[in-house]
Amino acid sequence: MSELGVFIDESGDFGPYKTHAPLYIITLVFHEQTRVDISKQIEHLKTRLVEQGLSENHAVHSAPLIRKEGDYVTFNLVQRRKIFKVLFDFMRLSDISYKSFIFHKKELPNHDALVSRISRNIGHFLRENLDYLMSFDKIIVYSDNGQKEITNLVNTLFNAYLEAEVRKVSPSDYSLFQAADMFCTLALLEEKLSSNSLSKSESTFFEKESKLRKNYLKPARVKLFKSSQQFRRF
């Protein structure tokens, strides 16, 4: 039986537009679970996290890591960069793909308009790729049920188009949740670069914009979900 895993994470909130938080981003990470074994990459990730002074089951959260917040307040800049690279290398070496949806809250008048736009864009994406998605015998959507709007959208859209199984899980239980989190962060950073609005902590963390583009944004694009990818049966 062929099986596709879809891991969903988001960045931002459904509150009104604010200058310091103008975007809402949602990312889907795709893993062909019965075809592609990433157990070695996961074990390597766990080993590297322990080497950096973290638990092997630690769920890396990219944005707090960059800002030196939460679990990372005691880590210096060099240590935090190493942790970031550990997760990035896991993503780079794993045979996965992703799709990020970016919404500019300033363009949307209210909460309902944002929810509607997200639903329309993700629905369009699913319809556009139905041949590929329906080539799997089973689709499992993994969500942490963090925001009720996303929970409702996931249940409605994935059940309507694909009759997918939706599972509520903890990010610490699945390394690909952490990948989805980092892809969200990278999408946000790319948007900020385009408007010259990187924060001080972001500029310090990556040193130079050229390093951010070369070392992270460009390699991440290799993992973008290709809407034209070939229909496959197993």
mmCIF file of N, CA and C in Angstrom, residues 48 51-54 65-66 68 72-87 201 204-207 211 216:
data_model
loop_
_atom_site.group_PDB
_atom_site.id
_atom_site.type_symbol
_atom_site.label_atom_id
_atom_site.label_comp_id
_atom_site.label_asym_id
_atom_site.label_seq_id
_atom_site.Cartn_x
_atom_site.Cartn_y
_atom_site.Cartn_z
ATOM 1 N N ARG A 48 23.042 14.366 16.272
ATOM 2 C CA ARG A 48 23.610 15.718 16.190
ATOM 3 C C ARG A 48 22.997 16.655 17.225
ATOM 4 N N GLU A 51 24.683 16.058 20.446
ATOM 5 C CA GLU A 51 26.022 16.654 20.396
ATOM 6 C C GLU A 51 25.983 18.152 20.679
ATOM 7 N N GLN A 52 24.839 18.781 20.380
ATOM 8 C CA GLN A 52 24.688 20.224 20.609
ATOM 9 C C GLN A 52 24.101 20.541 21.984
ATOM 10 N N GLY A 53 23.966 19.515 22.824
ATOM 11 C CA GLY A 53 23.496 19.741 24.178
ATOM 12 C C GLY A 53 21.998 19.704 24.346
ATOM 13 N N LEU A 54 21.293 19.111 23.396
ATOM 14 C CA LEU A 54 19.839 19.020 23.450
ATOM 15 C C LEU A 54 19.415 17.559 23.568
ATOM 16 N N LEU A 65 14.944 30.076 17.965
ATOM 17 C CA LEU A 65 16.373 29.780 17.889
ATOM 18 C C LEU A 65 17.142 30.984 17.352
ATOM 19 N N ILE A 66 16.619 31.602 16.310
ATOM 20 C CA ILE A 66 17.261 32.790 15.735
ATOM 21 C C ILE A 66 17.253 33.952 16.715
ATOM 22 N N LYS A 68 17.062 33.842 20.013
ATOM 23 C CA LYS A 68 17.579 33.495 21.344
ATOM 24 C C LYS A 68 16.467 33.601 22.388
ATOM 25 N N TYR A 72 16.300 28.403 24.013
ATOM 26 C CA TYR A 72 17.634 28.727 23.507
ATOM 27 C C TYR A 72 18.282 29.943 24.175
ATOM 28 N N VAL A 73 17.719 30.402 25.298
ATOM 29 C CA VAL A 73 18.251 31.606 25.940
ATOM 30 C C VAL A 73 19.661 31.404 26.488
ATOM 31 N N THR A 74 20.011 30.157 26.799
ATOM 32 C CA THR A 74 21.342 29.904 27.372
ATOM 33 C C THR A 74 22.380 29.537 26.314
ATOM 34 N N PHE A 75 21.953 29.468 25.052
ATOM 35 C CA PHE A 75 22.872 29.105 23.980
ATOM 36 C C PHE A 75 23.445 30.356 23.328
ATOM 37 N N ASN A 76 24.762 30.341 23.096
ATOM 38 C CA ASN A 76 25.364 31.495 22.436
ATOM 39 C C ASN A 76 25.117 31.441 20.928
ATOM 40 N N LEU A 77 25.571 32.466 20.231
ATOM 41 C CA LEU A 77 25.295 32.587 18.801
ATOM 42 C C LEU A 77 25.876 31.419 18.004
ATOM 43 N N VAL A 78 27.101 31.034 18.307
ATOM 44 C CA VAL A 78 27.745 29.929 17.596
ATOM 45 C C VAL A 78 26.966 28.634 17.795
ATOM 46 N N GLN A 79 26.543 28.381 19.023
ATOM 47 C CA GLN A 79 25.780 27.165 19.309
ATOM 48 C C GLN A 79 24.443 27.160 18.575
ATOM 49 N N ARG A 80 23.772 28.310 18.565
ATOM 50 C CA ARG A 80 22.465 28.379 17.909
ATOM 51 C C ARG A 80 22.594 28.214 16.403
ATOM 52 N N ARG A 81 23.645 28.729 15.824
ATOM 53 C CA ARG A 81 23.875 28.520 14.389
ATOM 54 C C ARG A 81 24.103 27.045 14.082
ATOM 55 N N LYS A 82 24.814 26.347 14.960
ATOM 56 C CA LYS A 82 25.061 24.923 14.748
ATOM 57 C C LYS A 82 23.765 24.129 14.810
ATOM 58 N N ILE A 83 22.899 24.475 15.772
ATOM 59 C CA ILE A 83 21.610 23.785 15.895
ATOM 60 C C ILE A 83 20.769 24.021 14.638
ATOM 61 N N PHE A 84 20.746 25.253 14.159
ATOM 62 C CA PHE A 84 19.999 25.587 12.952
ATOM 63 C C PHE A 84 20.499 24.758 11.774
ATOM 64 N N LYS A 85 21.812 24.654 11.653
ATOM 65 C CA LYS A 85 22.392 23.903 10.529
ATOM 66 C C LYS A 85 22.108 22.405 10.653
ATOM 67 N N VAL A 86 22.051 21.899 11.877
ATOM 68 C CA VAL A 86 21.732 20.482 12.080
ATOM 69 C C VAL A 86 20.370 20.166 11.469
ATOM 70 N N LEU A 87 19.363 20.979 11.777
ATOM 71 C CA LEU A 87 18.028 20.738 11.233
ATOM 72 C C LEU A 87 17.998 21.003 9.733
ATOM 73 N N SER A 201 18.106 40.753 15.110
ATOM 74 C CA SER A 201 18.512 39.399 15.499
ATOM 75 C C SER A 201 18.704 38.508 14.272
ATOM 76 N N THR A 204 21.978 39.543 12.533
ATOM 77 C CA THR A 204 23.122 39.066 13.314
ATOM 78 C C THR A 204 23.313 37.567 13.140
ATOM 79 N N PHE A 205 22.224 36.829 13.173
ATOM 80 C CA PHE A 205 22.294 35.370 13.110
ATOM 81 C C PHE A 205 22.913 34.904 11.797
ATOM 82 N N PHE A 206 22.505 35.508 10.678
ATOM 83 C CA PHE A 206 22.977 35.053 9.364
ATOM 84 C C PHE A 206 24.173 35.847 8.850
ATOM 85 N N GLU A 207 24.603 36.864 9.586
ATOM 86 C CA GLU A 207 25.773 37.688 9.276
ATOM 87 C C GLU A 207 25.582 38.570 8.047
ATOM 88 N N LYS A 211 24.911 35.361 2.609
ATOM 89 C CA LYS A 211 25.058 34.046 3.236
ATOM 90 C C LYS A 211 23.701 33.385 3.434
ATOM 91 N N TYR A 216 21.143 28.946 2.643
ATOM 92 C CA TYR A 216 19.862 28.415 3.115
ATOM 93 C C TYR A 216 18.718 28.579 2.109
#
